[in-house]
mmCIF file with all atom_site columns, C-alpha atoms in Angstrom:
data_model
loop_
_atom_site.group_PDB
_atom_site.id
_atom_site.type_symbol
_atom_site.label_atom_id
_atom_site.label_alt_id
_atom_site.label_comp_id
_atom_site.label_asym_id
_atom_site.label_entity_id
_atom_site.label_seq_id
_atom_site.pdbx_PDB_ins_code
_atom_site.Cartn_x
_atom_site.Cartn_y
_atom_site.Cartn_z
_atom_site.occupancy
_atom_site.B_iso_or_equiv
_atom_site.pdbx_formal_charge
_atom_site.auth_seq_id
_atom_site.auth_comp_id
_atom_site.auth_asym_id
_atom_site.auth_atom_id
_atom_site.pdbx_PDB_model_num
ATOM 1   C CA . UNK A 1 1   ? 18.695 160.512 223.747 1.00 0.00 ? 1414 UNK A CA 1
ATOM 2   C CA . UNK A 1 2   ? 19.497 164.256 224.520 1.00 0.00 ? 1415 UNK A CA 1
ATOM 3   C CA . UNK A 1 3   ? 22.663 164.827 223.863 1.00 0.00 ? 1416 UNK A CA 1
ATOM 4   C CA . UNK A 1 4   ? 24.981 166.376 226.743 1.00 0.00 ? 1417 UNK A CA 1
ATOM 5   C CA . UNK A 1 5   ? 28.492 166.784 226.077 1.00 0.00 ? 1418 UNK A CA 1
ATOM 6   C CA . UNK A 1 6   ? 29.182 167.142 222.244 1.00 0.00 ? 1419 UNK A CA 1
ATOM 7   C CA . UNK A 1 7   ? 32.540 167.401 220.022 1.00 0.00 ? 1420 UNK A CA 1
ATOM 8   C CA . UNK A 1 8   ? 33.047 170.751 217.364 1.00 0.00 ? 1421 UNK A CA 1
ATOM 9   C CA . UNK A 1 9   ? 32.612 167.961 214.170 1.00 0.00 ? 1422 UNK A CA 1
ATOM 10  C CA . UNK A 1 10  ? 28.917 166.828 215.410 1.00 0.00 ? 1423 UNK A CA 1
ATOM 11  C CA . UNK A 1 11  ? 27.458 170.513 217.122 1.00 0.00 ? 1424 UNK A CA 1
ATOM 12  C CA . UNK A 1 12  ? 29.057 171.593 212.986 1.00 0.00 ? 1425 UNK A CA 1
ATOM 13  C CA . UNK A 1 13  ? 26.996 169.122 211.547 1.00 0.00 ? 1426 UNK A CA 1
ATOM 14  C CA . UNK A 1 14  ? 24.093 169.638 213.913 1.00 0.00 ? 1427 UNK A CA 1
ATOM 15  C CA . UNK A 1 15  ? 23.707 173.059 213.431 1.00 0.00 ? 1428 UNK A CA 1
ATOM 16  C CA . UNK A 1 16  ? 24.439 172.813 209.807 1.00 0.00 ? 1429 UNK A CA 1
ATOM 17  C CA . UNK A 1 17  ? 27.604 175.574 209.957 1.00 0.00 ? 1430 UNK A CA 1
ATOM 18  C CA . UNK A 1 18  ? 30.669 174.532 208.394 1.00 0.00 ? 1431 UNK A CA 1
ATOM 19  C CA . UNK A 1 19  ? 33.472 172.899 210.375 1.00 0.00 ? 1432 UNK A CA 1
ATOM 20  C CA . UNK A 1 20  ? 36.252 175.448 210.173 1.00 0.00 ? 1433 UNK A CA 1
ATOM 21  C CA . UNK A 1 21  ? 33.514 178.010 210.486 1.00 0.00 ? 1434 UNK A CA 1
ATOM 22  C CA . UNK A 1 22  ? 32.439 176.406 213.582 1.00 0.00 ? 1435 UNK A CA 1
ATOM 23  C CA . UNK A 1 23  ? 35.378 176.087 215.363 1.00 0.00 ? 1436 UNK A CA 1
ATOM 24  C CA . UNK A 1 24  ? 36.422 179.932 214.374 1.00 0.00 ? 1437 UNK A CA 1
ATOM 25  C CA . UNK A 1 25  ? 32.826 180.856 216.335 1.00 0.00 ? 1438 UNK A CA 1
ATOM 26  C CA . UNK A 1 26  ? 33.981 178.417 219.316 1.00 0.00 ? 1439 UNK A CA 1
ATOM 27  C CA . UNK A 1 27  ? 37.638 179.796 219.659 1.00 0.00 ? 1440 UNK A CA 1
ATOM 28  C CA . UNK A 1 28  ? 36.743 183.364 219.078 1.00 0.00 ? 1441 UNK A CA 1
ATOM 29  C CA . UNK A 1 29  ? 33.755 183.246 221.703 1.00 0.00 ? 1442 UNK A CA 1
ATOM 30  C CA . UNK A 1 30  ? 34.634 180.775 223.886 1.00 0.00 ? 1443 UNK A CA 1
ATOM 31  C CA . UNK A 1 31  ? 33.956 182.644 227.233 1.00 0.00 ? 1444 UNK A CA 1
ATOM 32  C CA . UNK A 1 32  ? 30.075 181.644 226.162 1.00 0.00 ? 1445 UNK A CA 1
ATOM 33  C CA . UNK A 1 33  ? 30.786 178.051 225.755 1.00 0.00 ? 1446 UNK A CA 1
ATOM 34  C CA . UNK A 1 34  ? 30.112 175.835 228.798 1.00 0.00 ? 1447 UNK A CA 1
ATOM 35  C CA . UNK A 1 35  ? 32.695 172.941 228.154 1.00 0.00 ? 1448 UNK A CA 1
ATOM 36  C CA . UNK A 1 36  ? 34.830 170.123 229.919 1.00 0.00 ? 1449 UNK A CA 1
ATOM 37  C CA . UNK A 1 37  ? 38.063 169.121 229.474 1.00 0.00 ? 1450 UNK A CA 1
ATOM 38  C CA . UNK A 1 38  ? 40.624 170.055 227.410 1.00 0.00 ? 1451 UNK A CA 1
ATOM 39  C CA . UNK A 1 39  ? 42.435 170.502 223.654 1.00 0.00 ? 1452 UNK A CA 1
ATOM 40  C CA . UNK A 1 40  ? 41.329 168.201 221.114 1.00 0.00 ? 1453 UNK A CA 1
ATOM 41  C CA . UNK A 1 41  ? 39.409 165.982 223.763 1.00 0.00 ? 1454 UNK A CA 1
ATOM 42  C CA . UNK A 1 42  ? 36.944 169.227 225.152 1.00 0.00 ? 1455 UNK A CA 1
ATOM 43  C CA . UNK A 1 43  ? 33.662 168.086 224.990 1.00 0.00 ? 1456 UNK A CA 1
ATOM 44  C CA . UNK A 1 44  ? 30.656 171.378 224.416 1.00 0.00 ? 1457 UNK A CA 1
ATOM 45  C CA . UNK A 1 45  ? 27.456 171.738 226.505 1.00 0.00 ? 1458 UNK A CA 1
ATOM 46  C CA . UNK A 1 46  ? 24.692 170.803 223.826 1.00 0.00 ? 1459 UNK A CA 1
ATOM 47  C CA . UNK A 1 47  ? 22.408 172.665 224.129 1.00 0.00 ? 1460 UNK A CA 1
ATOM 48  C CA . UNK A 1 48  ? 23.376 175.650 225.248 1.00 0.00 ? 1461 UNK A CA 1
ATOM 49  C CA . UNK A 1 49  ? 25.919 175.408 222.216 1.00 0.00 ? 1462 UNK A CA 1
ATOM 50  C CA . UNK A 1 50  ? 23.898 174.484 219.036 1.00 0.00 ? 1463 UNK A CA 1
ATOM 51  C CA . UNK A 1 51  ? 21.684 178.113 220.243 1.00 0.00 ? 1464 UNK A CA 1
ATOM 52  C CA . UNK A 1 52  ? 24.750 180.169 220.435 1.00 0.00 ? 1465 UNK A CA 1
ATOM 53  C CA . UNK A 1 53  ? 26.076 178.567 217.359 1.00 0.00 ? 1466 UNK A CA 1
ATOM 54  C CA . UNK A 1 54  ? 23.751 179.669 215.380 1.00 0.00 ? 1467 UNK A CA 1
ATOM 55  C CA . UNK A 1 55  ? 23.246 182.765 217.001 1.00 0.00 ? 1468 UNK A CA 1
ATOM 56  C CA . UNK A 1 56  ? 26.925 184.372 216.240 1.00 0.00 ? 1469 UNK A CA 1
ATOM 57  C CA . UNK A 1 57  ? 26.443 182.544 212.765 1.00 0.00 ? 1470 UNK A CA 1
ATOM 58  C CA . UNK A 1 58  ? 23.277 184.748 212.551 1.00 0.00 ? 1471 UNK A CA 1
ATOM 59  C CA . UNK A 1 59  ? 25.198 187.903 213.986 1.00 0.00 ? 1472 UNK A CA 1
ATOM 60  C CA . UNK A 1 60  ? 28.070 187.648 211.577 1.00 0.00 ? 1473 UNK A CA 1
ATOM 61  C CA . UNK A 1 61  ? 25.963 186.897 208.307 1.00 0.00 ? 1474 UNK A CA 1
ATOM 62  C CA . UNK A 1 62  ? 24.077 190.155 209.274 1.00 0.00 ? 1475 UNK A CA 1
ATOM 63  C CA . UNK A 1 63  ? 27.342 192.076 209.138 1.00 0.00 ? 1476 UNK A CA 1
ATOM 64  C CA . UNK A 1 64  ? 28.223 192.569 212.959 1.00 0.00 ? 1477 UNK A CA 1
ATOM 65  C CA . UNK A 1 65  ? 31.958 192.183 213.538 1.00 0.00 ? 1478 UNK A CA 1
ATOM 66  C CA . UNK A 1 66  ? 33.902 190.520 216.285 1.00 0.00 ? 1479 UNK A CA 1
ATOM 67  C CA . UNK A 1 67  ? 33.388 192.995 219.198 1.00 0.00 ? 1480 UNK A CA 1
ATOM 68  C CA . UNK A 1 68  ? 29.659 193.516 218.509 1.00 0.00 ? 1481 UNK A CA 1
ATOM 69  C CA . UNK A 1 69  ? 28.385 190.396 218.027 1.00 0.00 ? 1482 UNK A CA 1
ATOM 70  C CA . UNK A 1 70  ? 30.541 190.094 222.025 1.00 0.00 ? 1483 UNK A CA 1
ATOM 71  C CA . UNK A 1 71  ? 27.952 192.694 222.923 1.00 0.00 ? 1484 UNK A CA 1
ATOM 72  C CA . UNK A 1 72  ? 25.308 191.240 221.431 1.00 0.00 ? 1485 UNK A CA 1
ATOM 73  C CA . UNK A 1 73  ? 26.110 187.524 223.060 1.00 0.00 ? 1486 UNK A CA 1
ATOM 74  C CA . UNK A 1 74  ? 26.662 189.376 226.523 1.00 0.00 ? 1487 UNK A CA 1
ATOM 75  C CA . UNK A 1 75  ? 23.070 190.589 226.820 1.00 0.00 ? 1488 UNK A CA 1
ATOM 76  C CA . UNK A 1 76  ? 21.812 187.187 225.480 1.00 0.00 ? 1489 UNK A CA 1
ATOM 77  C CA . UNK A 1 77  ? 23.993 184.119 227.267 1.00 0.00 ? 1490 UNK A CA 1
ATOM 78  C CA . UNK A 1 78  ? 25.281 184.609 230.792 1.00 0.00 ? 1491 UNK A CA 1
ATOM 79  C CA . UNK A 1 79  ? 29.503 184.022 230.954 1.00 0.00 ? 1492 UNK A CA 1
ATOM 80  C CA . UNK A 1 80  ? 30.079 181.122 232.683 1.00 0.00 ? 1493 UNK A CA 1
ATOM 81  C CA . UNK A 1 81  ? 33.653 181.163 235.248 1.00 0.00 ? 1494 UNK A CA 1
ATOM 82  C CA . UNK A 1 82  ? 34.759 177.884 236.572 1.00 0.00 ? 1495 UNK A CA 1
ATOM 83  C CA . UNK A 1 83  ? 37.372 178.518 238.977 1.00 0.00 ? 1496 UNK A CA 1
ATOM 84  C CA . UNK A 1 84  ? 39.747 176.463 239.733 1.00 0.00 ? 1497 UNK A CA 1
ATOM 85  C CA . UNK A 1 85  ? 41.231 176.122 243.619 1.00 0.00 ? 1498 UNK A CA 1
ATOM 86  C CA . UNK A 1 86  ? 44.738 175.999 243.280 1.00 0.00 ? 1499 UNK A CA 1
ATOM 87  C CA . UNK A 1 87  ? 45.305 178.757 245.877 1.00 0.00 ? 1500 UNK A CA 1
ATOM 88  C CA . UNK A 1 88  ? 48.003 177.113 248.136 1.00 0.00 ? 1501 UNK A CA 1
ATOM 89  C CA . UNK A 1 89  ? 47.882 179.999 251.134 1.00 0.00 ? 1502 UNK A CA 1
ATOM 90  C CA . UNK A 1 90  ? 44.805 179.444 253.087 1.00 0.00 ? 1503 UNK A CA 1
ATOM 91  C CA . UNK A 1 91  ? 45.361 183.905 254.442 1.00 0.00 ? 1504 UNK A CA 1
ATOM 92  C CA . UNK A 1 92  ? 44.505 184.613 249.927 1.00 0.00 ? 1505 UNK A CA 1
ATOM 93  C CA . UNK A 1 93  ? 41.899 182.164 249.642 1.00 0.00 ? 1506 UNK A CA 1
ATOM 94  C CA . UNK A 1 94  ? 40.218 183.535 252.833 1.00 0.00 ? 1507 UNK A CA 1
ATOM 95  C CA . UNK A 1 95  ? 40.660 187.307 251.237 1.00 0.00 ? 1508 UNK A CA 1
ATOM 96  C CA . UNK A 1 96  ? 39.253 186.323 247.746 1.00 0.00 ? 1509 UNK A CA 1
ATOM 97  C CA . UNK A 1 97  ? 36.243 185.258 249.726 1.00 0.00 ? 1510 UNK A CA 1
ATOM 98  C CA . UNK A 1 98  ? 35.685 188.771 250.882 1.00 0.00 ? 1511 UNK A CA 1
ATOM 99  C CA . UNK A 1 99  ? 36.677 190.105 248.158 1.00 0.00 ? 1512 UNK A CA 1
ATOM 100 C CA . UNK A 1 100 ? 33.776 188.347 246.682 1.00 0.00 ? 1513 UNK A CA 1
ATOM 101 C CA . UNK A 1 101 ? 31.349 188.744 249.515 1.00 0.00 ? 1514 UNK A CA 1
ATOM 102 C CA . UNK A 1 102 ? 32.025 192.888 248.595 1.00 0.00 ? 1515 UNK A CA 1
ATOM 103 C CA . UNK A 1 103 ? 31.371 192.892 244.935 1.00 0.00 ? 1516 UNK A CA 1
ATOM 104 C CA . UNK A 1 104 ? 27.819 190.461 245.675 1.00 0.00 ? 1517 UNK A CA 1
ATOM 105 C CA . UNK A 1 105 ? 26.195 193.133 248.153 1.00 0.00 ? 1518 UNK A CA 1
ATOM 106 C CA . UNK A 1 106 ? 27.178 196.021 245.959 1.00 0.00 ? 1519 UNK A CA 1
#
């Protein structure tokens, strides 16, 4: 059975990384992780999270600092950005779409 969404506890056990280190890796590089939920109920995409945690641990063991690790991860893993649509002004929504379209065609 494939594990789709997992807790930090399960990821820690599966990756053989101490819970505290796993937690710190996730908090330090949260932008690279796919997750759902908030707070203690947050669940992480199993497959991509295991790969990320293993890579972060390896880079950390090689002596790279947080900024250096981020640079490596930016090259190797896409960053997922989820935007909640809570704009109530229709004009603001239209201008956001135009900005996005302009960025895409640059």
